[in-house]
Coordinates of C-alpha atoms in Angstrom, one line a residue:
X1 CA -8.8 49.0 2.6
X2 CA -6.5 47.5 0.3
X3 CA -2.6 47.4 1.1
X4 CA 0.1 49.8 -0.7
X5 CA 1.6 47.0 -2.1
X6 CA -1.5 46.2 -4.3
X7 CA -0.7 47.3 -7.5
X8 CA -3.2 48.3 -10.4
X9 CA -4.1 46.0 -12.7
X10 CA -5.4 48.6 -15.2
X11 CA -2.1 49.4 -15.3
X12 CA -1.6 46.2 -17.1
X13 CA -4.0 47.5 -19.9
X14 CA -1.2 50.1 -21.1
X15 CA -0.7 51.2 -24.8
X16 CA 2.6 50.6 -24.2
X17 CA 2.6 46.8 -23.8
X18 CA 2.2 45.0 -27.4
X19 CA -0.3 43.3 -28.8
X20 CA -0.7 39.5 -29.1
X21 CA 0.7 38.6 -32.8
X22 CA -2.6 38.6 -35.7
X23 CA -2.6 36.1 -38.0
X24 CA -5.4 35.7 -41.0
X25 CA -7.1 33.4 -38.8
X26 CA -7.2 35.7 -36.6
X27 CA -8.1 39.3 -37.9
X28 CA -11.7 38.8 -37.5
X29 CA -11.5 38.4 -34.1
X30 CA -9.1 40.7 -32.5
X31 CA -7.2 39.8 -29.3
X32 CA -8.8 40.7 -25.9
X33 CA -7.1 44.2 -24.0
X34 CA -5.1 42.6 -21.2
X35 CA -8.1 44.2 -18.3
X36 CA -10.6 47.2 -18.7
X37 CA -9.6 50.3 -17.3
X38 CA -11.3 50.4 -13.5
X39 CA -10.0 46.7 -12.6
X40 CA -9.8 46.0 -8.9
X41 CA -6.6 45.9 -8.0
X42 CA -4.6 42.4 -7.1
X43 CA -2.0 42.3 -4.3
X44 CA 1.5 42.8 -5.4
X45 CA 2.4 39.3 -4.0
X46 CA -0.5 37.6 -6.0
X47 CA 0.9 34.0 -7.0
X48 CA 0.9 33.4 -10.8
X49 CA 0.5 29.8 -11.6
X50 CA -0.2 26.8 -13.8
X51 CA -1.8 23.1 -12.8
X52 CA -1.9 19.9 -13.8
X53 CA -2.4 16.4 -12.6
X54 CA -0.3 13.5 -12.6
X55 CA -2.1 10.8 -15.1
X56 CA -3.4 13.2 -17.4
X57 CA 0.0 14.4 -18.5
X58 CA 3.0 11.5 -17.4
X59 CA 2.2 8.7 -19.8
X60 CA 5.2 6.3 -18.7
X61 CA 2.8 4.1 -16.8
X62 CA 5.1 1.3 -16.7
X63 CA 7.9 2.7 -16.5
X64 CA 10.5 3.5 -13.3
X65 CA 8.4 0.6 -11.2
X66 CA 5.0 1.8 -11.4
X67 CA 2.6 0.0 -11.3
X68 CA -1.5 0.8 -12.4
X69 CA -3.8 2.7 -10.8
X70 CA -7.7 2.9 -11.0
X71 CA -7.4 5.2 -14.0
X72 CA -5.1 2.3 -15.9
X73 CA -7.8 -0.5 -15.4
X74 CA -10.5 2.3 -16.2
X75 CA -9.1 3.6 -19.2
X76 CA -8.3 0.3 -20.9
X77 CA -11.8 -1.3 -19.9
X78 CA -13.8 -0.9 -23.7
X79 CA -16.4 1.7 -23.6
X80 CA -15.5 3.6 -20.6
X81 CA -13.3 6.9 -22.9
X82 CA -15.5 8.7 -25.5
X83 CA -12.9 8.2 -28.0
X84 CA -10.8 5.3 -26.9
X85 CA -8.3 6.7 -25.5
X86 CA -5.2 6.2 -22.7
X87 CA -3.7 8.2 -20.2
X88 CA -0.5 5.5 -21.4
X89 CA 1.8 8.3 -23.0
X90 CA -0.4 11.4 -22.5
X91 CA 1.7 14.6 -22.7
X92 CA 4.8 12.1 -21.9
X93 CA 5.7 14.3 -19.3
X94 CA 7.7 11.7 -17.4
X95 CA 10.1 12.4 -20.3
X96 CA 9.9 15.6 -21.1
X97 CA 9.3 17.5 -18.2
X98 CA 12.2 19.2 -18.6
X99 CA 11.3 20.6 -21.9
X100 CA 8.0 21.7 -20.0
X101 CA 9.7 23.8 -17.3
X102 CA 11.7 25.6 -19.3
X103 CA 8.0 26.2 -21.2
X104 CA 6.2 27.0 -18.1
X105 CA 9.6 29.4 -17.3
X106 CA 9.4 31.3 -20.5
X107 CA 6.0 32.0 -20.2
X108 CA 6.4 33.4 -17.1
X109 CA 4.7 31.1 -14.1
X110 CA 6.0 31.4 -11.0
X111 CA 4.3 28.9 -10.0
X112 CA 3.4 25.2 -10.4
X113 CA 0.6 22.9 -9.2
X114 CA 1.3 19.2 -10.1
X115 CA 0.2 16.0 -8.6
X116 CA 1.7 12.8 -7.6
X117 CA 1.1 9.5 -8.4
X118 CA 0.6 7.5 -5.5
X119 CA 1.3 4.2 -7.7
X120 CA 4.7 6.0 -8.6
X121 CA 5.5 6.5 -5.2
X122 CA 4.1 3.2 -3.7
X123 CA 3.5 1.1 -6.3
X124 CA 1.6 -1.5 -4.1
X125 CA -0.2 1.5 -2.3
X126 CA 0.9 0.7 1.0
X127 CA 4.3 -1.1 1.8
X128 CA 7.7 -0.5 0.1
X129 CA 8.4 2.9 -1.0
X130 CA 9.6 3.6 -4.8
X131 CA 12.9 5.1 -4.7
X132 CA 12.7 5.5 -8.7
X133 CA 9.8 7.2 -8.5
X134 CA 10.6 9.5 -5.6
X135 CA 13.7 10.4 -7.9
X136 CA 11.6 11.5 -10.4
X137 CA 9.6 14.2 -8.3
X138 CA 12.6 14.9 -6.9
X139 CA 14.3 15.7 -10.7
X140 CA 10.9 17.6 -11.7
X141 CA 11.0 19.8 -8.2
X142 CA 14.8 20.4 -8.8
X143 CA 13.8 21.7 -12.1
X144 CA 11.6 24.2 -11.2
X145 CA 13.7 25.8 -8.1
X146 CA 16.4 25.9 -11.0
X147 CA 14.1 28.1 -13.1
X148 CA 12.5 30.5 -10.0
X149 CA 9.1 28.2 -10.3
X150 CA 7.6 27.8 -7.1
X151 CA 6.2 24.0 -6.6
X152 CA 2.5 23.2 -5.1
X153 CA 2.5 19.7 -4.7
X154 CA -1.0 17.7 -4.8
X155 CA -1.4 13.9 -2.7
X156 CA -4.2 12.8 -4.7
X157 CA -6.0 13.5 -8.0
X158 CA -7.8 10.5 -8.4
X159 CA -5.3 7.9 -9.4
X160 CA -5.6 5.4 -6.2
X161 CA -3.2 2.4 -6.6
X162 CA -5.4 -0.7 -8.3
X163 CA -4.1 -2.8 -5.3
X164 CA -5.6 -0.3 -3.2
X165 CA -9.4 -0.6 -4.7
X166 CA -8.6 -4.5 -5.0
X167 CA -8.8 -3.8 -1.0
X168 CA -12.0 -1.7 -0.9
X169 CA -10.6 1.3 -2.4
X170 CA -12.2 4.2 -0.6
X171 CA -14.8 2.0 0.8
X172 CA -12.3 0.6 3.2
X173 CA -11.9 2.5 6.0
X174 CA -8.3 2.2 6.4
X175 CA -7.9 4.1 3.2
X176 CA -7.4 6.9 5.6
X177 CA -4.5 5.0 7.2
X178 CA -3.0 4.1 3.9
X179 CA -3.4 8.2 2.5
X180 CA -0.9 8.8 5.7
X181 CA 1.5 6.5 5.1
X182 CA 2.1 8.0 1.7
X183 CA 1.6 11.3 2.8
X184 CA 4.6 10.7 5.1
X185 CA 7.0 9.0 2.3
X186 CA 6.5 11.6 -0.2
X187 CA 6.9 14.9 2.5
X188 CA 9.6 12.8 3.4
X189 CA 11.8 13.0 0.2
X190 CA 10.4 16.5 -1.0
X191 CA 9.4 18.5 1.7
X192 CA 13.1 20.2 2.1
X193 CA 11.8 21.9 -1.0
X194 CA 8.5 21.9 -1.4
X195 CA 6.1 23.6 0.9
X196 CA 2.8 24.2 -0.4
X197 CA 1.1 20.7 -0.1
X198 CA -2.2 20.0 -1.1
X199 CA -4.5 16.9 0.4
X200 CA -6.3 16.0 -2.5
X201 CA -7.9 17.6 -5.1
X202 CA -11.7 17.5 -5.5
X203 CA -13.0 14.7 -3.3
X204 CA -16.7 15.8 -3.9
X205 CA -16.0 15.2 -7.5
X206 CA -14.2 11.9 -7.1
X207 CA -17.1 10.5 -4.9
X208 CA -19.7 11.4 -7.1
X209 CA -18.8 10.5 -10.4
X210 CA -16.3 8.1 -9.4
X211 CA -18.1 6.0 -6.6
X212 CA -22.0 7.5 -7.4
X213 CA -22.3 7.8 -11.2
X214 CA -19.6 5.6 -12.3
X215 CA -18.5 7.5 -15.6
X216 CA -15.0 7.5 -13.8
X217 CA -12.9 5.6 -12.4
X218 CA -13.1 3.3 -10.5
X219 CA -16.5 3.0 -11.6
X220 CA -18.6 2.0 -8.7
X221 CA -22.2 3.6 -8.4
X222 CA -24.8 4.2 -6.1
X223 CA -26.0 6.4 -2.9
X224 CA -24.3 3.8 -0.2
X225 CA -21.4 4.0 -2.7
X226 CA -20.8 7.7 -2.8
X227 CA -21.0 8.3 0.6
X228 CA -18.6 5.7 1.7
X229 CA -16.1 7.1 -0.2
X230 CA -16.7 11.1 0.6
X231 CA -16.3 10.3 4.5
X232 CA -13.4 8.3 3.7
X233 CA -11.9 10.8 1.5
X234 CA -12.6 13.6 4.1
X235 CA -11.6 11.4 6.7
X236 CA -7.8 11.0 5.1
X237 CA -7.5 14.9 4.3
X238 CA -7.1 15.1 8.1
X239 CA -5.0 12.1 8.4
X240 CA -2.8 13.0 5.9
X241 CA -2.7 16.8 7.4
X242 CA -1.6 15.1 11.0
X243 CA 1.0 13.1 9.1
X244 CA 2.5 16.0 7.0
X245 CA 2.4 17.8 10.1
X246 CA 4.4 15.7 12.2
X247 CA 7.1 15.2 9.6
X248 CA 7.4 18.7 9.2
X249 CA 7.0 21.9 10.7
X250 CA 7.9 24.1 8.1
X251 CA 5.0 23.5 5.8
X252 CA 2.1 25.4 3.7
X253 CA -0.9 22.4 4.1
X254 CA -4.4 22.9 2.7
X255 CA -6.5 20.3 0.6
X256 CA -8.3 21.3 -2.9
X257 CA -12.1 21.7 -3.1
X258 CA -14.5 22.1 -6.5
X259 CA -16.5 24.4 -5.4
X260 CA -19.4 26.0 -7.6
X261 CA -22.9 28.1 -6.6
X262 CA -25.8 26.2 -7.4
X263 CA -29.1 27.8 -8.6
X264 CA -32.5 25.7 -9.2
X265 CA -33.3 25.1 -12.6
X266 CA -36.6 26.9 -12.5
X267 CA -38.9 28.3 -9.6
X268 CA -40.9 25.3 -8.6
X269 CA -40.4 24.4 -5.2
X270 CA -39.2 20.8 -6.2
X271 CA -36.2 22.1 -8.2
X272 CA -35.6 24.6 -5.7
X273 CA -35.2 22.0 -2.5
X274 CA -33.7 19.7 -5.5
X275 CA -30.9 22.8 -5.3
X276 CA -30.1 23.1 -2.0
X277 CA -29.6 19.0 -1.8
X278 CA -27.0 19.3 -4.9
X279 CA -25.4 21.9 -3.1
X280 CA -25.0 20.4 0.2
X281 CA -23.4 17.3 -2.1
X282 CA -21.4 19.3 -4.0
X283 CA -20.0 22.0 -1.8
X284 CA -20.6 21.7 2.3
X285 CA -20.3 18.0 2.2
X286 CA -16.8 19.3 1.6
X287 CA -16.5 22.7 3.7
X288 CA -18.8 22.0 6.4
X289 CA -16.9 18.8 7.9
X290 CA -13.6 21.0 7.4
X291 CA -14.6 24.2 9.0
X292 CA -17.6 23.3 11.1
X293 CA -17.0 19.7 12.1
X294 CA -20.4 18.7 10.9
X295 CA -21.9 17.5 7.9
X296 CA -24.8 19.3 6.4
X297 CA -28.0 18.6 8.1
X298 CA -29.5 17.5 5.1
X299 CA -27.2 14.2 4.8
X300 CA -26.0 13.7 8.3
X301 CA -28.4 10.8 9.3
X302 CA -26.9 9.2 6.0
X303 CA -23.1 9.7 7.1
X304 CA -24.0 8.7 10.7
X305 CA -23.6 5.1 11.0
X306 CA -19.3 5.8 9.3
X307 CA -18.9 7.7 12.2
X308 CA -16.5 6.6 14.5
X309 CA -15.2 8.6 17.4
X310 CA -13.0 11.4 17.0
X311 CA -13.5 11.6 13.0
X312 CA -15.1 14.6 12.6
X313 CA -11.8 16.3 15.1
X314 CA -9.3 14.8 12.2
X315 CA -11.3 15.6 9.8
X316 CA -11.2 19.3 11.5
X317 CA -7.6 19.8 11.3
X318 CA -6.9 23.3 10.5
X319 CA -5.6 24.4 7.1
X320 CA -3.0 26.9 6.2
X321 CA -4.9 27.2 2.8
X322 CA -7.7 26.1 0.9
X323 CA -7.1 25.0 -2.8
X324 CA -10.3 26.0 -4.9
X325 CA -11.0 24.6 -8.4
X326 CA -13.8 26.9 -9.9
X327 CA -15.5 26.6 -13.9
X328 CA -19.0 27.6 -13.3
X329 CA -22.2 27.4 -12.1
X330 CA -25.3 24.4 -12.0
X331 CA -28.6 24.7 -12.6
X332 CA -30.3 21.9 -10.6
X333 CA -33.9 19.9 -11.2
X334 CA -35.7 17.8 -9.4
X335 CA -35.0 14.5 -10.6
X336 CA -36.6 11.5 -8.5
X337 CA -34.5 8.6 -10.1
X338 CA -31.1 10.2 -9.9
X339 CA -29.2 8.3 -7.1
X340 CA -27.5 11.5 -6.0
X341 CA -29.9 13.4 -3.8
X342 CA -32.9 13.2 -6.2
X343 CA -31.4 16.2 -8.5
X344 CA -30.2 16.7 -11.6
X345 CA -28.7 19.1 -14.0
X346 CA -31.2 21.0 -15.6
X347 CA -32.0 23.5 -18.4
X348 CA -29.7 26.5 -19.0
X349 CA -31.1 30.2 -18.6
X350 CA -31.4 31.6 -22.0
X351 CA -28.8 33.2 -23.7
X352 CA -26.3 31.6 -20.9
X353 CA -23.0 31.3 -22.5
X354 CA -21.2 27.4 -22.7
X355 CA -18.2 26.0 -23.1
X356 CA -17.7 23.0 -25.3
X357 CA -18.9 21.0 -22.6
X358 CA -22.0 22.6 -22.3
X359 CA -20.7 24.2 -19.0
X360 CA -22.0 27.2 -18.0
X361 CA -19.9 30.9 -18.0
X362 CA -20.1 33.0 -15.1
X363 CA -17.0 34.8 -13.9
X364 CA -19.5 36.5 -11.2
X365 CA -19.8 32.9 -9.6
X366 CA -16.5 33.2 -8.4
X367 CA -16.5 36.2 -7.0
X368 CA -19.9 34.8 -5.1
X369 CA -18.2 31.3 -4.1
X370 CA -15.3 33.2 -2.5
X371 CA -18.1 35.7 -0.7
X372 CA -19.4 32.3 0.7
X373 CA -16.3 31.3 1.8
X374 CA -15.8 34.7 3.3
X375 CA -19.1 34.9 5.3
X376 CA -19.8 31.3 6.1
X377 CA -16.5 29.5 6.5
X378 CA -14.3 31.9 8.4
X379 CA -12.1 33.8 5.1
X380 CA -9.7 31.1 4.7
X381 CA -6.5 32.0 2.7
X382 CA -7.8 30.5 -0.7
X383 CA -6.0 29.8 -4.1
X384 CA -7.4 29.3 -7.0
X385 CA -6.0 26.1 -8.2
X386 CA -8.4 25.7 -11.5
X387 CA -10.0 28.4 -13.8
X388 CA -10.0 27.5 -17.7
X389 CA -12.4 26.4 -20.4
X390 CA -12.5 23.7 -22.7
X391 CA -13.2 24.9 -26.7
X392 CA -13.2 23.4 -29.8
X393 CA -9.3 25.1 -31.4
X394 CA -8.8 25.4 -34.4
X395 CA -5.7 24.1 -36.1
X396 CA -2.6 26.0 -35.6
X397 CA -1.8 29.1 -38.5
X398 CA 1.7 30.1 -39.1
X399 CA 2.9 28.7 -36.0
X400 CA -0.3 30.1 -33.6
X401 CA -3.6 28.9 -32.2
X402 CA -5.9 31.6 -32.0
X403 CA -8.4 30.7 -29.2
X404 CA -10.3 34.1 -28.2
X405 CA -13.0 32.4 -26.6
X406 CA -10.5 31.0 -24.0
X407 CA -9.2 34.2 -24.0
X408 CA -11.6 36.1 -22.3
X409 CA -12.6 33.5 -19.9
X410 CA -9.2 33.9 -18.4
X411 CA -9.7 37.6 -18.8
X412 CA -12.7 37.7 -16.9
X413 CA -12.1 35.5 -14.4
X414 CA -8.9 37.6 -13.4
X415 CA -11.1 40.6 -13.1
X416 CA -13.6 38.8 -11.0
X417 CA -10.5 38.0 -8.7
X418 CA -10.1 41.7 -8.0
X419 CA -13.4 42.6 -7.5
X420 CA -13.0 39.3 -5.1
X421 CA -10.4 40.4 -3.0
X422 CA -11.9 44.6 -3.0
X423 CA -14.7 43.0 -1.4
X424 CA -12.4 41.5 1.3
X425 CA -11.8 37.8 0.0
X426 CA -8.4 36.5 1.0
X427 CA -7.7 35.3 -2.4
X428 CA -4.0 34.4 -2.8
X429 CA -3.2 33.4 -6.1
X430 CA -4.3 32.0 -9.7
X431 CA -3.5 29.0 -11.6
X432 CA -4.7 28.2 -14.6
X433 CA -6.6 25.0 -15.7
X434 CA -4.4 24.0 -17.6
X435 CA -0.8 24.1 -18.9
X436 CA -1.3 21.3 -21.6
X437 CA -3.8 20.1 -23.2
X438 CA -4.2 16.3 -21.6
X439 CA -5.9 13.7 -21.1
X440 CA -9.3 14.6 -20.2
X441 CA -10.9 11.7 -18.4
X442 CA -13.6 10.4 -19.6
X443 CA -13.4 12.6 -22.5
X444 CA -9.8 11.3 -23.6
X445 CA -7.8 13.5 -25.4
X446 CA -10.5 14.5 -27.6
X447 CA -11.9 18.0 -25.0
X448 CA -8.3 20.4 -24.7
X449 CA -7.5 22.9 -21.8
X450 CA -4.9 23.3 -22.4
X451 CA -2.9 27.1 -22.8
X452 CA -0.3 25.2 -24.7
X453 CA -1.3 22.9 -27.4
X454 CA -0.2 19.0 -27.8
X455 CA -0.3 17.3 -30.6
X456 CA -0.9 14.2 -29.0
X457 CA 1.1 12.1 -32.2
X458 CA 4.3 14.1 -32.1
X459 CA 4.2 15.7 -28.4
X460 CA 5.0 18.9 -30.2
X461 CA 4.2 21.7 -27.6
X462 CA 2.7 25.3 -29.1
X463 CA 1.4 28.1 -26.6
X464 CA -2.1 28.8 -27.8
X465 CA -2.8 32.9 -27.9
X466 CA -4.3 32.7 -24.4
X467 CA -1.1 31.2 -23.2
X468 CA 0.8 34.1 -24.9
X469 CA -2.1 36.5 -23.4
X470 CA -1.8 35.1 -19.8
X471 CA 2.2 35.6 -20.4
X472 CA 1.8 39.3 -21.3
X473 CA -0.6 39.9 -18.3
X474 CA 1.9 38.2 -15.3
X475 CA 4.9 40.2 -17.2
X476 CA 2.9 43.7 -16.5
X477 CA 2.1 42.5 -13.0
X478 CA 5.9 42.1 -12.2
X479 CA 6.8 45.1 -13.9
X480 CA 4.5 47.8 -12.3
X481 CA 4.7 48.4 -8.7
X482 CA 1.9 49.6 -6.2
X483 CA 1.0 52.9 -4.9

């Protein structure tokens, strides 16, 4: 039974509300309705937000005493970016941030999910705290209260301190250590103001490609590899929960999963065990040490001998939320010379729609991931902290970018949240993958995001159409009330 303070989000679909503007680029395709009539309904306290991460949008990287991070030495190194480039300037958000709130405020957020960069904040990784570039976290946080934003801090998104790897990186045990330490400088200066903390943000992803694949940073491959750095990533999620914890009480602390359902790429019985090995990498190497103190019994004679005493209690510690990131489903083969559990990506379904990555669509995958979640992990609070696509825009006409495609993904998505939560998923907010347009990894700044376009050579921001839709849709929400 859904509260009296939901409030209809088919209401949200009313003539009254106007239409996005048309342009000539655009009158062949004409703008999605806000939701169908018939949409679940979302709570009246659903959180409206926007993310980003810390090196694919602050440039600045030597500037206010930082120093590099795994991403600097990976980005410069020839080869490693499909089109050559940085994350050096970025979206120069360092410098403009302000310009960006007051973006972020007039499209109506009222939220914000950003990261820190642990080489801003202790430029040596461990050590001497940087006051200069606590101060600007502290601006950028200011900044946001000023405009009724509601910050989401993130610990980690993948931009360990180079001094740290020159140590062992996540292969060092005392990585864990080192995540507290920081943990307790930057809840230190910020945690007055912000509350919702996140531990870090995909640490499934980072171990795979980072550590396993070595298409990111820091580039390091292999099975020993990989799983060196998940349990060392897991293990500092619940050191740095213990240490945020004991500096203050008054926190919101959960950590930020990818989390995807996994099908087999065809019927055969290799593909289909191939599948459930993917997704115990994927996904409960992640949940099942979190919720169930275990890792999957697939892998746990491989994670056995990094066991120490007591690692799978900190790794336990509870969470006040859980931070989902969630583009899409895999379909998995059997392959016997990939290093990461003998499975692969495989063929598409027919007719499946992509994104510009080649990513599968399914807004129903949601809705199933969070029915997992609901069923198997005990209905944790959960936010999604990424939903968007990636498309090819086109160039801006009379001051718009008309991205449909885009459109409708957000569209749909947002519906599968209601039908999410009508089926008893404690989903708790949205944010949107991603304000800007950035710097996409390995990609570069070639693949966009972004709701609001960058031109990269002038840092001229320009909410696409889906920005502009996703503004008209969290204006309705505040203005109509519940039952």
């Amino acid at each position: 039974m859904l509260r009296r303070r939901d409030l209809l989000l088919s209401a949200l679909a009313a003539a009254s509300l106007p239409a996005l503007p048309l342009t000539a680029h655009s009158q062949a395709t004409q703008v999605t309705p806000l939701l169908p009539s018939g949409t679940p309904r979302l709570p009246a306290d659903f959180v409206w937000g926007a993310s980003t991460s810390a090196y694919q949008i602050e440039g600045a990287v030597k500037e206010g005493g930082r120093k590099p991070s795994i991403w600097d030495v990976f980005s410069h190194t020839p080869g490693r970016i499909a089109d050559g480039t940085t994350g050096d300037v970025a979206c120069d958000h360092y410098n403009r941030y302000g310009d960006d709130v007051a973006l972020m405020a007039d499209l109506g957020f009222q939220a914000y999910r950003f990261s820190l960069a642990w080489p801003r904040v202790m430029p040596d990784g461990t050590g001497p705290v940087n006051a200069a570039g606590l101060d600007f976290y502290d601006r950028l946080v200011d900044a946001l209260l000023a405009r009724g934003i509601a910050p989401m801090a993130c610990l980690y998104h993948w931009d360990l301190p180079q001094a740290l790897q020159e140590r062992g990186g996540w292969h060092n045990r005392d990585s864990a250590l080192w995540f507290a330490d920081y943990a307790r400088a930057a809840i230190g200066r910020l945690g007055d103001r912000v509350k919702p903390w996140a531990m870090l943000n995909e640490p499934s992803v980072h171990a795979i490609f980072g550590h396993g694949f070595g298409n990111h940073a820091p580039g390091l491959t292999g099975w020993d590899s990989y799983v060196k750095a998940q349990h060392h990533l897991n293990l500092a999620q619940g050191t740095g929960i213990a240490a945020a914890r004991a500096e203050r009480s008054d926190l919101k602390l959960g950590t930020v999963l990818s989390l995807q359902p996994i099908f087999p790429a065809s019927q055969q019985e290799a593909d289909i065990t191939a599948a459930a090995r993917f997704d115990a990498c994927w996904n409960t190497i992640n949940l099942d040490p979190l919720f169930h103190g275990r890792y999957p019994a697939l892998f746990a004679q491989d994670f056995a001998p990094l066991i120490q005493p007591g690692d799978m209690e900190t790794i336990r510690a509870p969470l006040d939320f859980l931070g989902m990131n969630y583009y899409g489903p895999s379909y998995i083969k059997h392959e016997p010379n990939a290093f990461l559990a003998q499975a692969s990506w495989g063929a598409l379904p027919p007719d499946t729609p992509q994104t510009l990555l080649g990513w599968p669509i399914s807004a129903q995958g949601m809705v199933d991931v969070l029915a997992r979640l609901r069923d198997d992990y005990g209905n944790p609070p959960v936010f999604i902290t990424e939903n968007g696509a990636c498309y090819e825009d086109p160039a801006p006409v009379d001051g718009v970018v008309e991205d449909p495609a885009r459109t409708e993904y957000i569209r749909a998505h947002l519906v599968a949240a209601g039908q999410a939560i009508a089926q008893g998923c404690a989903l708790k907010g949205y944010y949107a993958w991603s304000l800007l347009d950035n710097f996409e990894w390995a990609e570069g700044e070639r693949r966009r995001f972004g709701l609001v376009r960058v031109d990269f050579a002038t840092q001229q921001r320009m909410p696409k159409a889906s920005g502009r839709y996703l503004a008209q849709l969290m204006k309705a929400a505040r203005s109509t009330t519940g039952p």
